[in-house]
Amino acid sequence: MKDMNQRLEELPKLAAEARKENQKYFQKLRKRPYKRLDLLVQEIHEEEFERTDCLECGNCCKTTSPIFTEKDIQRISKHLRMKEVKFVEQYLERDEDDFMVLKSAPCTFLDESDNSCFIYDVRPKACAEYPHTNRKKFTQLGALTVKNTEICPATYEIMEELKRRMPL
């Protein structure tokens, strides 16, 4: 298997080449409900994350921001012993969709020496659930999953394996 740096280098091109195919795949999935789809995707997710170590990669933390919910802000600011208002002021901004996101990338809380997270135990819900390939109602996450294939090598591999195991 390729090392993580090779995978990350190739990912933008591979994801771009597969984008239209993946979008069409999700359109077909939504038209035909498959009873066992969530179970199949969960199985593929687990298999992929036995091979992929997020700490080797960290690309999501280096390139994008999660959405911070009000509960995330409360939990993290308490953990950091900061007032919520100060936490928001220091780290967050509203994006074009009116979501609270980090002001900058890479993530402020990423330790780039080993890709660990300073606030891992209280991280945003969006981080804990990333890349969202093991959630129920997978077909509803089509646009997000296709976007995540450009960021997360595991998501790209999960989509490719899903298309192999369940051709439409």
mmCIF file with all atom_site columns, C-alpha atoms in Angstrom, residues 14-30 138-139 141-143 145-150 155-164 168:
data_model
loop_
_atom_site.group_PDB
_atom_site.id
_atom_site.type_symbol
_atom_site.label_atom_id
_atom_site.label_alt_id
_atom_site.label_comp_id
_atom_site.label_asym_id
_atom_site.label_entity_id
_atom_site.label_seq_id
_atom_site.pdbx_PDB_ins_code
_atom_site.Cartn_x
_atom_site.Cartn_y
_atom_site.Cartn_z
_atom_site.occupancy
_atom_site.B_iso_or_equiv
_atom_site.pdbx_formal_charge
_atom_site.auth_seq_id
_atom_site.auth_comp_id
_atom_site.auth_asym_id
_atom_site.auth_atom_id
_atom_site.pdbx_PDB_model_num
ATOM 1  C CA . LEU A 1 14  ? -8.305  10.999 -8.294  1.00 0.00 ? 14  LEU A CA 1
ATOM 2  C CA . ALA A 1 15  ? -11.218 12.691 -6.527  1.00 0.00 ? 15  ALA A CA 1
ATOM 3  C CA . ALA A 1 16  ? -11.710 15.171 -9.366  1.00 0.00 ? 16  ALA A CA 1
ATOM 4  C CA . GLU A 1 17  ? -11.749 12.325 -11.905 1.00 0.00 ? 17  GLU A CA 1
ATOM 5  C CA . ALA A 1 18  ? -14.354 10.421 -9.856  1.00 0.00 ? 18  ALA A CA 1
ATOM 6  C CA . ARG A 1 19  ? -16.521 13.436 -8.882  1.00 0.00 ? 19  ARG A CA 1
ATOM 7  C CA . LYS A 1 20  ? -19.147 13.192 -11.664 1.00 0.00 ? 20  LYS A CA 1
ATOM 8  C CA . GLU A 1 21  ? -19.336 9.408  -11.371 1.00 0.00 ? 21  GLU A CA 1
ATOM 9  C CA . ASN A 1 22  ? -19.804 9.677  -7.589  1.00 0.00 ? 22  ASN A CA 1
ATOM 10 C CA . GLN A 1 23  ? -22.497 12.333 -7.954  1.00 0.00 ? 23  GLN A CA 1
ATOM 11 C CA . LYS A 1 24  ? -24.397 10.122 -10.435 1.00 0.00 ? 24  LYS A CA 1
ATOM 12 C CA . TYR A 1 25  ? -23.923 7.135  -8.119  1.00 0.00 ? 25  TYR A CA 1
ATOM 13 C CA . PHE A 1 26  ? -25.604 9.009  -5.246  1.00 0.00 ? 26  PHE A CA 1
ATOM 14 C CA . GLN A 1 27  ? -28.455 10.123 -7.527  1.00 0.00 ? 27  GLN A CA 1
ATOM 15 C CA . LYS A 1 28  ? -29.116 6.475  -8.376  1.00 0.00 ? 28  LYS A CA 1
ATOM 16 C CA . LEU A 1 29  ? -28.842 5.442  -4.720  1.00 0.00 ? 29  LEU A CA 1
ATOM 17 C CA . ARG A 1 30  ? -31.491 7.972  -3.717  1.00 0.00 ? 30  ARG A CA 1
ATOM 18 C CA . PHE A 1 138 ? -25.859 7.468  4.050   1.00 0.00 ? 138 PHE A CA 1
ATOM 19 C CA . THR A 1 139 ? -27.730 8.466  0.871   1.00 0.00 ? 139 THR A CA 1
ATOM 20 C CA . LEU A 1 141 ? -24.876 12.621 2.756   1.00 0.00 ? 141 LEU A CA 1
ATOM 21 C CA . GLY A 1 142 ? -24.077 12.382 -0.957  1.00 0.00 ? 142 GLY A CA 1
ATOM 22 C CA . ALA A 1 143 ? -22.817 15.914 -1.578  1.00 0.00 ? 143 ALA A CA 1
ATOM 23 C CA . THR A 1 145 ? -19.286 12.495 0.917   1.00 0.00 ? 145 THR A CA 1
ATOM 24 C CA . VAL A 1 146 ? -18.280 13.513 -2.611  1.00 0.00 ? 146 VAL A CA 1
ATOM 25 C CA . LYS A 1 147 ? -16.665 16.678 -1.208  1.00 0.00 ? 147 LYS A CA 1
ATOM 26 C CA . ASN A 1 148 ? -14.886 14.635 1.471   1.00 0.00 ? 148 ASN A CA 1
ATOM 27 C CA . THR A 1 149 ? -13.324 12.348 -1.158  1.00 0.00 ? 149 THR A CA 1
ATOM 28 C CA . GLU A 1 150 ? -11.199 15.387 -2.066  1.00 0.00 ? 150 GLU A CA 1
ATOM 29 C CA . THR A 1 155 ? -13.470 8.500  2.125   1.00 0.00 ? 155 THR A CA 1
ATOM 30 C CA . TYR A 1 156 ? -12.201 8.199  -1.437  1.00 0.00 ? 156 TYR A CA 1
ATOM 31 C CA . GLU A 1 157 ? -11.367 4.515  -0.858  1.00 0.00 ? 157 GLU A CA 1
ATOM 32 C CA . ILE A 1 158 ? -14.736 3.866  0.827   1.00 0.00 ? 158 ILE A CA 1
ATOM 33 C CA . MET A 1 159 ? -16.590 5.297  -2.176  1.00 0.00 ? 159 MET A CA 1
ATOM 34 C CA . GLU A 1 160 ? -14.509 3.271  -4.628  1.00 0.00 ? 160 GLU A CA 1
ATOM 35 C CA . GLU A 1 161 ? -15.103 0.074  -2.636  1.00 0.00 ? 161 GLU A CA 1
ATOM 36 C CA . LEU A 1 162 ? -18.842 0.794  -2.366  1.00 0.00 ? 162 LEU A CA 1
ATOM 37 C CA . LYS A 1 163 ? -19.068 1.187  -6.144  1.00 0.00 ? 163 LYS A CA 1
ATOM 38 C CA . ARG A 1 164 ? -17.185 -2.129 -6.588  1.00 0.00 ? 164 ARG A CA 1
ATOM 39 C CA . LEU A 1 168 ? -25.562 0.483  -10.020 1.00 0.00 ? 168 LEU A CA 1
#
